[in-house]
Coordinates of C-alpha atoms in Angstrom, one line a residue:
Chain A
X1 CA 0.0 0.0 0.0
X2 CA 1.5 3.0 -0.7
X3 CA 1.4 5.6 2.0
X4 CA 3.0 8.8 1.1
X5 CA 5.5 10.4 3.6
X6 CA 5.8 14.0 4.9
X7 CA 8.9 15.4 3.0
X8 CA 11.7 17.2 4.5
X9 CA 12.5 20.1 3.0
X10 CA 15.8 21.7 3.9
X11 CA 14.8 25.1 4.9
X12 CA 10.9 24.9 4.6
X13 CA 11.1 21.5 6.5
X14 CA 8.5 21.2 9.9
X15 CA 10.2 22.2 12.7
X16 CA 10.4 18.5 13.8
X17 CA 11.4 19.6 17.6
X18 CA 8.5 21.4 18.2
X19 CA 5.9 20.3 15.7
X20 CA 6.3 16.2 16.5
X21 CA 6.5 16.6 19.7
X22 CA 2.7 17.2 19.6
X23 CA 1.3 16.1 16.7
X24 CA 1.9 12.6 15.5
X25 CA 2.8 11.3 12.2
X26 CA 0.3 11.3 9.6
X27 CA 1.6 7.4 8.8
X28 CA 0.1 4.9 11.2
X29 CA -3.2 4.3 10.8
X30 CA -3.6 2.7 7.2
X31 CA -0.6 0.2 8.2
X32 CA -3.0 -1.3 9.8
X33 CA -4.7 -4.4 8.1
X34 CA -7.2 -5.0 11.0
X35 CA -9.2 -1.5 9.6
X36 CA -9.1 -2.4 5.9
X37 CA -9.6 -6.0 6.5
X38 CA -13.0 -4.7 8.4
X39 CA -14.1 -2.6 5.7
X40 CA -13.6 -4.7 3.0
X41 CA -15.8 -7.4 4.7
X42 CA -19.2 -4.9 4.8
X43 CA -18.4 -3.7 1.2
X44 CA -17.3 -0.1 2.9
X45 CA -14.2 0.0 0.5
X46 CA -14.6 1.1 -3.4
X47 CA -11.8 2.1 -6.0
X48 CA -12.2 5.8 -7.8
X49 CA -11.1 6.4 -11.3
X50 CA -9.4 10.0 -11.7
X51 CA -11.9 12.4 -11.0
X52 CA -14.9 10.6 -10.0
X53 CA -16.9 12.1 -7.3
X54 CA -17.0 10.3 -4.1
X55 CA -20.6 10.1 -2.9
X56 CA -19.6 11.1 0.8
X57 CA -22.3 12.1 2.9
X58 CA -21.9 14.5 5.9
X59 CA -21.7 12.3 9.6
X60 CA -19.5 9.7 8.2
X61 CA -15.8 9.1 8.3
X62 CA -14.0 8.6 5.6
X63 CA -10.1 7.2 4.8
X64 CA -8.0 7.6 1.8
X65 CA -6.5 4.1 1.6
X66 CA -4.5 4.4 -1.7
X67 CA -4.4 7.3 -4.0
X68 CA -5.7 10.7 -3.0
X69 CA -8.6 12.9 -2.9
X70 CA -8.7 16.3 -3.9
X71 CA -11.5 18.3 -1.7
X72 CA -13.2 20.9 -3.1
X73 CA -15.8 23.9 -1.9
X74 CA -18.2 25.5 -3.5
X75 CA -19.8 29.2 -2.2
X76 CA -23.1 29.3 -3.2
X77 CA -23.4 32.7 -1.9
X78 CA -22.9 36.1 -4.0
X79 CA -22.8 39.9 -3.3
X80 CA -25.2 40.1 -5.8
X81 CA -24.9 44.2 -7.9
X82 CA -28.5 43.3 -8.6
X83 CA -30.6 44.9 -5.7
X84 CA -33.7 43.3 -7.0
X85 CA -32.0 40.1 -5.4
X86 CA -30.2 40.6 -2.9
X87 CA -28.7 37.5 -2.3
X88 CA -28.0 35.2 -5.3
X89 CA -28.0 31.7 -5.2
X90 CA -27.4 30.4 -8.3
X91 CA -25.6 27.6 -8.8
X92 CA -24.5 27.7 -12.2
X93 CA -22.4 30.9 -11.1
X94 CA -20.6 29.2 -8.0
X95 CA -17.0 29.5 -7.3
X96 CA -15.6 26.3 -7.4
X97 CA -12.5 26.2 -4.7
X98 CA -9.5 23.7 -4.2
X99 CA -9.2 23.0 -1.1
X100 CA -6.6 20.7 -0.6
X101 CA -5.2 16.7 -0.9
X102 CA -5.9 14.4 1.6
X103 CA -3.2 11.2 1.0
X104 CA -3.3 7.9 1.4
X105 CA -3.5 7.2 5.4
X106 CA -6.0 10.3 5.9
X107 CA -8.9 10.8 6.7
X108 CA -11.6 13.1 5.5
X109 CA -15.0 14.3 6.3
X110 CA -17.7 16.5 4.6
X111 CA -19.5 18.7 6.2
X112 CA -22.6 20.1 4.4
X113 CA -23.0 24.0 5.5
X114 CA -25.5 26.6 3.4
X115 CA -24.5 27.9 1.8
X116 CA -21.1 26.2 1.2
X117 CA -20.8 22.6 0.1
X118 CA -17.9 20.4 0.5
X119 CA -17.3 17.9 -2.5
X120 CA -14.0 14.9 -2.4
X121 CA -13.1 13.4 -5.9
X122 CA -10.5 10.8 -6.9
X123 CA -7.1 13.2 -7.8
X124 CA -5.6 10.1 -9.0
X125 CA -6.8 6.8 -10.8
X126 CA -7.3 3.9 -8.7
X127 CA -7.7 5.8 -5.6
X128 CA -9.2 4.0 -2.8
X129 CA -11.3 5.2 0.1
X130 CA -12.9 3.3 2.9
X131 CA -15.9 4.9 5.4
X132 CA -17.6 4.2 8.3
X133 CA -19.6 6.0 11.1
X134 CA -18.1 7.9 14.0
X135 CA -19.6 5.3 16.6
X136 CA -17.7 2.4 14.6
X137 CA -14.7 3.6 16.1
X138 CA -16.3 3.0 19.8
X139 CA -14.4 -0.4 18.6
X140 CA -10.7 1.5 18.5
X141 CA -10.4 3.9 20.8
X142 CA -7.0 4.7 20.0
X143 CA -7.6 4.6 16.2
X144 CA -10.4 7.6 16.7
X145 CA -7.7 9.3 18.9
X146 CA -5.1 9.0 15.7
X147 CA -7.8 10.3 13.3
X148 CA -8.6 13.3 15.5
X149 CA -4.8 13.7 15.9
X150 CA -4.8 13.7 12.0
X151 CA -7.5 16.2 11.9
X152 CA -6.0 18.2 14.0
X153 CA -2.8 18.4 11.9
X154 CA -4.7 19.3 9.0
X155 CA -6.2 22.2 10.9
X156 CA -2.4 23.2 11.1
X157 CA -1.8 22.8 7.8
X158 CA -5.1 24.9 6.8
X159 CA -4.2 27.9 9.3
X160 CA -0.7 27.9 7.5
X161 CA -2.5 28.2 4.1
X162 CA -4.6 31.0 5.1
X163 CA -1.9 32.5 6.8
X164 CA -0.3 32.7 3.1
X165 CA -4.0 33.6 1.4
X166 CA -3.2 36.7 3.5
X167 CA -0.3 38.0 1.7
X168 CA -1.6 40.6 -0.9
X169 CA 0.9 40.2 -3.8
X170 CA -0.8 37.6 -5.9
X171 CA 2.9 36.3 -6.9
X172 CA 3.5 35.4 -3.0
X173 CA 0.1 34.0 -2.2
X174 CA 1.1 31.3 -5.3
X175 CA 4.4 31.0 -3.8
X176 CA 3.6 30.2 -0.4
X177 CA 0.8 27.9 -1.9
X178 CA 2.9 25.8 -3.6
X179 CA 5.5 25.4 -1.1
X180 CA 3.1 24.3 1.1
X181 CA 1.6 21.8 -0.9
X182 CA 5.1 20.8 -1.5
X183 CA 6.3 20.5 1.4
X184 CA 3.2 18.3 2.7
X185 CA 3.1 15.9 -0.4
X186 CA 6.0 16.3 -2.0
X187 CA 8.6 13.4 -3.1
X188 CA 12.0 14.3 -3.7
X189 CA 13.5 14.4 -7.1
X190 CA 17.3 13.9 -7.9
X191 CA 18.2 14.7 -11.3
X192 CA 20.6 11.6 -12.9
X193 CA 21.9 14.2 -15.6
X194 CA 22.8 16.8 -13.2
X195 CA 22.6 16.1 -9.9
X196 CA 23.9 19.8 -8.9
X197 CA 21.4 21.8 -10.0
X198 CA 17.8 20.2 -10.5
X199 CA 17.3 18.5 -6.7
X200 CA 14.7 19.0 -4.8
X201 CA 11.2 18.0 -4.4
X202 CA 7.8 18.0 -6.5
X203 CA 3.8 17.5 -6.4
X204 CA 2.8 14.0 -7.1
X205 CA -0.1 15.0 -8.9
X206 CA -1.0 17.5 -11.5
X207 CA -2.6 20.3 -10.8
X208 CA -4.5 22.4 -13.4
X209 CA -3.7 26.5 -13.4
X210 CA -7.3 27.2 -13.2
X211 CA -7.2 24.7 -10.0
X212 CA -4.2 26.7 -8.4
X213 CA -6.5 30.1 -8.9
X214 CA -9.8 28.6 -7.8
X215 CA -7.5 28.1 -4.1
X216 CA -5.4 31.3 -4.5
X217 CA -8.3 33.6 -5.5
X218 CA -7.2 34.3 -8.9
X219 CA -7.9 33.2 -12.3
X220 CA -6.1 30.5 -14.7
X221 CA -4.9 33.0 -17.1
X222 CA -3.0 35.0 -13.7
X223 CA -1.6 31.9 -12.7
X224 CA 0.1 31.0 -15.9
X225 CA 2.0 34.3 -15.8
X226 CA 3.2 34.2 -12.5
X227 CA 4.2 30.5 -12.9
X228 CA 6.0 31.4 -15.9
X229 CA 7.7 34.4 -13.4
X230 CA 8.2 32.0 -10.9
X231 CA 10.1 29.6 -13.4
X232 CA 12.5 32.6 -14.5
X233 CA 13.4 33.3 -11.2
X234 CA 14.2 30.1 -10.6
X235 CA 12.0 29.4 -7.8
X236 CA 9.8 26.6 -9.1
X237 CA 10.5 24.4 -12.1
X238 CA 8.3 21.9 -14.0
X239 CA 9.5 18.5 -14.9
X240 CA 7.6 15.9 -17.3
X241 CA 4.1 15.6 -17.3
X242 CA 4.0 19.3 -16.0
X243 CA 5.0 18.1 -12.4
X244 CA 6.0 21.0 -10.0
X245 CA 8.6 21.0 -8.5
X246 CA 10.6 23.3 -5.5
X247 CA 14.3 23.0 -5.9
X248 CA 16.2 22.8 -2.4
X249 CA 17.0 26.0 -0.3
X250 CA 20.7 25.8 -1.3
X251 CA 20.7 25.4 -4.8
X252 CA 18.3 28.2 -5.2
X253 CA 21.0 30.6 -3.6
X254 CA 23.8 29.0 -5.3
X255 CA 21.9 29.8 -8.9
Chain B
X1 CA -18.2 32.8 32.8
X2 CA -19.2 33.6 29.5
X3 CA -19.4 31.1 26.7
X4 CA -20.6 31.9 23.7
X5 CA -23.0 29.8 21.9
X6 CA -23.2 28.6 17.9
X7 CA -26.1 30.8 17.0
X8 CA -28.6 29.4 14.6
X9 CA -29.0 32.1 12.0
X10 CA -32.4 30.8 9.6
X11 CA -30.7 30.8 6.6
X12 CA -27.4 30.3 6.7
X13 CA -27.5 28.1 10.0
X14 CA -25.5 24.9 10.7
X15 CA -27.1 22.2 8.9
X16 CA -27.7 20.9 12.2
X17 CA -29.2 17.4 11.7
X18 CA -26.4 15.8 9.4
X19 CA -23.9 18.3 11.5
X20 CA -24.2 17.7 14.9
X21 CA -24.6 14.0 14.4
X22 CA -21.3 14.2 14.2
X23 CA -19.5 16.9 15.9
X24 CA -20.1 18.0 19.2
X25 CA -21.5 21.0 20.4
X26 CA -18.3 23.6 21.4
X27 CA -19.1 24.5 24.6
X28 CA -18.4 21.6 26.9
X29 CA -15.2 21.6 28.3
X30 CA -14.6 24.6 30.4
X31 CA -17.7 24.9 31.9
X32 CA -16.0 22.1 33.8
X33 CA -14.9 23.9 37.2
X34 CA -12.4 21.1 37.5
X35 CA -10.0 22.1 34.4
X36 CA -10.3 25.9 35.6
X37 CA -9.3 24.9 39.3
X38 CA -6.5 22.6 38.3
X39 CA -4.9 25.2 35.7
X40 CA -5.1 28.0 38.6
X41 CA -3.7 25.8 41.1
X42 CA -0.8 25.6 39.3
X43 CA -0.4 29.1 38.7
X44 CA -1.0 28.1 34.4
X45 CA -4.2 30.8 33.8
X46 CA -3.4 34.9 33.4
X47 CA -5.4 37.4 31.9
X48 CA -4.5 39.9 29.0
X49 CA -5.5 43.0 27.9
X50 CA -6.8 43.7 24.4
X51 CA -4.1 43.1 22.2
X52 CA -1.6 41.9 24.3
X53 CA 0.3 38.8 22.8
X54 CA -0.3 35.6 24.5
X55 CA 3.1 34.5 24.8
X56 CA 2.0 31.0 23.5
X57 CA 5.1 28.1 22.6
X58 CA 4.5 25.3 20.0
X59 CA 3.6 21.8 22.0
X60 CA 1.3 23.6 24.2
X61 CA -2.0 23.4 24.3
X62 CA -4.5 26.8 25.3
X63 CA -8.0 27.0 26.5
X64 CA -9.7 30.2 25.9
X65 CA -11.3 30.6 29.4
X66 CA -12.8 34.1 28.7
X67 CA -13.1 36.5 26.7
X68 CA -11.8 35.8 23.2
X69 CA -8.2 35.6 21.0
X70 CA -7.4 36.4 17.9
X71 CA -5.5 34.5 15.6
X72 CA -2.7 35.9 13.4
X73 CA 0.0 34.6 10.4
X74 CA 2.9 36.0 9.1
X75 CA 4.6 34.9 5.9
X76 CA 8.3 35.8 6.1
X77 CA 8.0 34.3 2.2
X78 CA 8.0 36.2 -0.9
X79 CA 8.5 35.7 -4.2
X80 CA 11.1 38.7 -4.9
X81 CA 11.3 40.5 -7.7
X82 CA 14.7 41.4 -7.3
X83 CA 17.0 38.5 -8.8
X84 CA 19.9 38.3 -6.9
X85 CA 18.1 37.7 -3.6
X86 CA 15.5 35.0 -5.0
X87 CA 13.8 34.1 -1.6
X88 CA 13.2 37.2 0.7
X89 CA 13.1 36.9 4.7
X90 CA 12.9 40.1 5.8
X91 CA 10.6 40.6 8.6
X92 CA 9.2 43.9 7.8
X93 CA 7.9 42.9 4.3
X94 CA 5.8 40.5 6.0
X95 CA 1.8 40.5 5.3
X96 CA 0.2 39.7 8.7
X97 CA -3.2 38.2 7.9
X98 CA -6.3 37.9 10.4
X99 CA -7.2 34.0 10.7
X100 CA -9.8 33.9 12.6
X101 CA -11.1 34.4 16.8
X102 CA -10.8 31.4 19.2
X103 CA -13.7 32.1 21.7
X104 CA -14.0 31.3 25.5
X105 CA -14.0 27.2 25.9
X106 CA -12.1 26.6 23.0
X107 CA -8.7 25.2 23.0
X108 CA -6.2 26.5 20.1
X109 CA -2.5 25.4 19.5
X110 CA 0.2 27.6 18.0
X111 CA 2.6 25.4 15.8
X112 CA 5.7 27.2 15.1
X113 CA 6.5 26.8 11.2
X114 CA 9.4 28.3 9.2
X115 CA 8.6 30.2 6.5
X116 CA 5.1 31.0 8.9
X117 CA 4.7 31.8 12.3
X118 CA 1.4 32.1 14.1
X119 CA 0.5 34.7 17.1
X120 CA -2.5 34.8 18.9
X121 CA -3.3 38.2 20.9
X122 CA -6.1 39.0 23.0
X123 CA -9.2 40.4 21.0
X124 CA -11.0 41.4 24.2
X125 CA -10.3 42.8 27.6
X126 CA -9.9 40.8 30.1
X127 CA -9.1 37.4 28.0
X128 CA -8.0 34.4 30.0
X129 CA -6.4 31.9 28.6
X130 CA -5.2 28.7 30.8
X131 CA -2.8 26.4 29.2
X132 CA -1.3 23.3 29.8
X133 CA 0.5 20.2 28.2
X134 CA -0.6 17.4 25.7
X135 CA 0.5 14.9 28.6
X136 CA -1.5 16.9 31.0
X137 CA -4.4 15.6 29.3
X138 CA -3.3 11.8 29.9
X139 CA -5.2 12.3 33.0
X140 CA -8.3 13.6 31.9
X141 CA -9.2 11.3 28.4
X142 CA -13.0 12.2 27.9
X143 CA -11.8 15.9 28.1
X144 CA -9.0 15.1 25.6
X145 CA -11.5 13.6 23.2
X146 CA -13.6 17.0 23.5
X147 CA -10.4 18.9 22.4
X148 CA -9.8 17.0 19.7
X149 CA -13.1 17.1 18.7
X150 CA -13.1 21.5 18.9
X151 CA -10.1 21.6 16.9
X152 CA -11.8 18.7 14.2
X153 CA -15.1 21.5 14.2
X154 CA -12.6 24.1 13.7
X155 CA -11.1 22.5 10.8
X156 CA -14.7 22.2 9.3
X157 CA -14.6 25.9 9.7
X158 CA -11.4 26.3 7.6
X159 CA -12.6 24.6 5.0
X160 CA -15.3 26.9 4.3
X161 CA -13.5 30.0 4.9
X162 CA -11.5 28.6 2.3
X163 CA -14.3 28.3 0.0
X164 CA -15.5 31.3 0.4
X165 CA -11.4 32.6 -0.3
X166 CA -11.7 31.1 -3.7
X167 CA -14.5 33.3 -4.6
X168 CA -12.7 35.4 -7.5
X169 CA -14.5 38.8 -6.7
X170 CA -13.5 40.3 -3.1
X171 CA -17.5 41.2 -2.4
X172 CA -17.9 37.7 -2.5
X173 CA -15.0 37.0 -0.6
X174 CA -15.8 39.7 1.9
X175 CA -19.7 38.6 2.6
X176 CA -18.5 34.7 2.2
X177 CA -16.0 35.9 5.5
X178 CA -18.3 38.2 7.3
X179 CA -21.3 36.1 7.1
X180 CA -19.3 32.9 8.3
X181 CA -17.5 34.8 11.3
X182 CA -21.4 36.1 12.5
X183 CA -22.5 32.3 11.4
X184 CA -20.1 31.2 14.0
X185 CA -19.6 33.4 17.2
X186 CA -23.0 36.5 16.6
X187 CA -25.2 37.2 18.8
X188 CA -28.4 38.1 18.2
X189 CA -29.6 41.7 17.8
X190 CA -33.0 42.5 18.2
X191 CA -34.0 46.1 17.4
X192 CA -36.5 47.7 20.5
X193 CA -37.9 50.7 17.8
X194 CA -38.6 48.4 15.1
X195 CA -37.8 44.6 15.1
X196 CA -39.4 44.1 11.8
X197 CA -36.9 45.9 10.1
X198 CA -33.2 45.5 11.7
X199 CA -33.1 42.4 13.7
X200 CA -30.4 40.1 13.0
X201 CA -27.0 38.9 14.5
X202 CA -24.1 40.7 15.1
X203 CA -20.2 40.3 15.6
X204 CA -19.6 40.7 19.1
X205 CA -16.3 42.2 18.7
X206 CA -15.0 44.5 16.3
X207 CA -13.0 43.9 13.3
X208 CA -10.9 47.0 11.5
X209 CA -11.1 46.9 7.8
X210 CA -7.2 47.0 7.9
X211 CA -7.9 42.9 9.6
X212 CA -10.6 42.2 7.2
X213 CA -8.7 42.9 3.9
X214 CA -5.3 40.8 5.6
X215 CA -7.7 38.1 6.0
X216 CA -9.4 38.1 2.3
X217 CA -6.5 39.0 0.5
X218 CA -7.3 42.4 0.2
X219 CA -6.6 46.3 1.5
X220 CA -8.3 48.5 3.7
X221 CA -9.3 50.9 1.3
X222 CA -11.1 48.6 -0.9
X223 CA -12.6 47.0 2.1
X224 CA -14.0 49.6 3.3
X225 CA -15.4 50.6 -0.2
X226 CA -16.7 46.9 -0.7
X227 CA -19.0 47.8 3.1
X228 CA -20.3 50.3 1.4
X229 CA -21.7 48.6 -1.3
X230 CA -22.4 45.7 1.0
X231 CA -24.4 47.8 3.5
X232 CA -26.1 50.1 0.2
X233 CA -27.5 46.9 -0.3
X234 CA -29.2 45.7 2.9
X235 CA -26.7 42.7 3.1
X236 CA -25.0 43.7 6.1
X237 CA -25.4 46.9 8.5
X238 CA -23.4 48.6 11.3
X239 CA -24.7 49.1 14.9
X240 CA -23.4 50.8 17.7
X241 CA -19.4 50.5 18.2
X242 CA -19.1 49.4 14.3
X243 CA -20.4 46.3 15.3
X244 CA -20.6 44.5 11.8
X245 CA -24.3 42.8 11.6
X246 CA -26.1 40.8 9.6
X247 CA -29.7 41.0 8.9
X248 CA -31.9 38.0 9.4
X249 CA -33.0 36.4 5.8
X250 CA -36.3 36.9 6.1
X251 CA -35.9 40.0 6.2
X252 CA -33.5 41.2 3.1
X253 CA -36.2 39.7 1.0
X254 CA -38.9 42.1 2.4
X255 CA -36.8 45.4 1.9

């Protein structure tokens, strides 16, 4: 099963003192068989192909067991410039937002909130999620106390991305967006031509432009400049199948 | 001591039936005498004045006791213009962004992250905050299970502030924010002189435009241009003390 790791980056890298100290690894859970072998028996385990929509309903639990899930929101809720009505709710002009990745050994819930909803597809083919309800982990108390650990790491992770949604340079918001996502997911990459000047880590998965701007608040055509900006500066760079990547603290002051 | 209850605004209320299935109400834990008496025993419970720093260190955990905090990132990360120095650090370029209040009986955690740091500061006089460590809680495990379970809702929460961030136009992102931050901790405002027109639920706490635009990506000016708009059109209105409201539902239909 593959479980994907939290990277360390050089100088973006958790503090591990500090940070693990508190918050456990997002690892364990998945290892264990006993969980999977217990879903699989009621039928509460099913495969996604690459962008299907998992039907998840609000009050269950559900874990990424192979693959990952991007989440996404949508705000059906408008400052309308029509005064006639006031408050629009249309759904054919919703903002669709990324959200985030949840990786294999996650878990993940959706909460259903007018006027926002909360929607999980597949991100990858062959993704795999498993669900049950909150009083099926009565069974595991310590299991429930890793997802709520897990949950509470993602909370981290989500007041470090707003913390970056703050910054008012569209350029920085991008940055900081990426390096996050990075940092979480990323896997490192050594180049076998030249080892010197290509390390460092990238994304797993691809992510569209017009995704990156749905979770920056910009728009596709925005984001392809600034990545192109990015890319001169030689802060990001793209390897095959448009993969981004974050080269390592040191090479980026040695170029 | 004051706690301050979800309110249940009719429109834009928690969808309470598939919500609170599953996630606890947020008030329980300090209205426990025992947590209150243990902290102060040990000297580990101080009050602040508004917007003093709470001197808070990563592995801790907090418990808003009274009153309310505020929660604040900085991103010493930019993606610099100027070539030569490709990843800027310097402290007074940093965007501070508003992300979000922590009110009394709830627990919030500060995790220390290079290239982000997170501050909380008192929003209201007289804020006490006890605090203790993750270990601490080894003795009390229901309680530690209500924790987990506050910083699980306030997750939830992120997630649709997040939506609402992805809005492309700042109105949106501006009513999205203000209508989820009086969603979560208003209080109801009814209006003596005439309650058919103005009733509704306010922010107990103010909120400059200067915080506002850190927290949507935006500046003051603009913010307090888009509150224009936003009260020219019945969405939102000011009471006494710029204390942001927002009308019952019912009601902007009728006007």
């Amino acid at each position: 099963m593959q479980v994907s790791s939290p990277t360390d980056l050089p100088e973006m890298s958790l503090n591990t003192q500090s940070y693990n100290a508190s918050i456990p690894t997002r690892r364990p859970f998945l290892t264990r068989q006993l969980i999977i072998d217990w879903a699989e028996e009621r039928y509460r385990s099913r495969a996604f192909t690459k962008d299907e929509r998992i039907p998840a309903r609000p009050g269950l639990l559900y874990l990424v067991q192979k693959g990952s899930i991007r989440l996404v929101g949508n705000a059906h809720i408008s400052a309308s410039r029509n005064k006639s009505s006031k408050l629009q709710t249309n759904d054919t002009i919703t903002d669709e937002a990324f959200l985030g990745f949840v990786g294999a050994g996650q878990p993940f819930e959706l909460v259903a909130q007018s006027p926002f909803t909360l929607q999980a597809y597949a991100h990858a083919d062959q993704t795999t999620v498993l669900w049950m309800y909150w009083h099926d982990l009565d069974n595991w108390p310590h299991f429930r106390g890793e997802v709520l650990d897990a949950f509470r790491y993602q909370h981290q992770r989500k007041l470090l991305w707003l913390s970056t949604l703050g910054q008012r340079r569209t350029i920085d918001r991008l940055f900081g967006f990426l390096s996050l996502l990075i940092e979480e997911f990323g896997e490192p990459w050594i180049n076998q031509e030249n080892p010197e000047v290509r390390n460092g880590y990238y994304l797993p998965w691809p992510l569209t432009h017009a995704q990156i701007g749905s979770a920056i608040g910009s728009t596709r055509v925005t984001v392809t400049r600034l990545m192109g900006k990015l890319r001169q500066q030689g802060l990001i760079y793209i390897q095959d199948d448009n993969m981004i990547c974050l080269p390592t603290q040191s090479e980026q002051s040695q170029s």
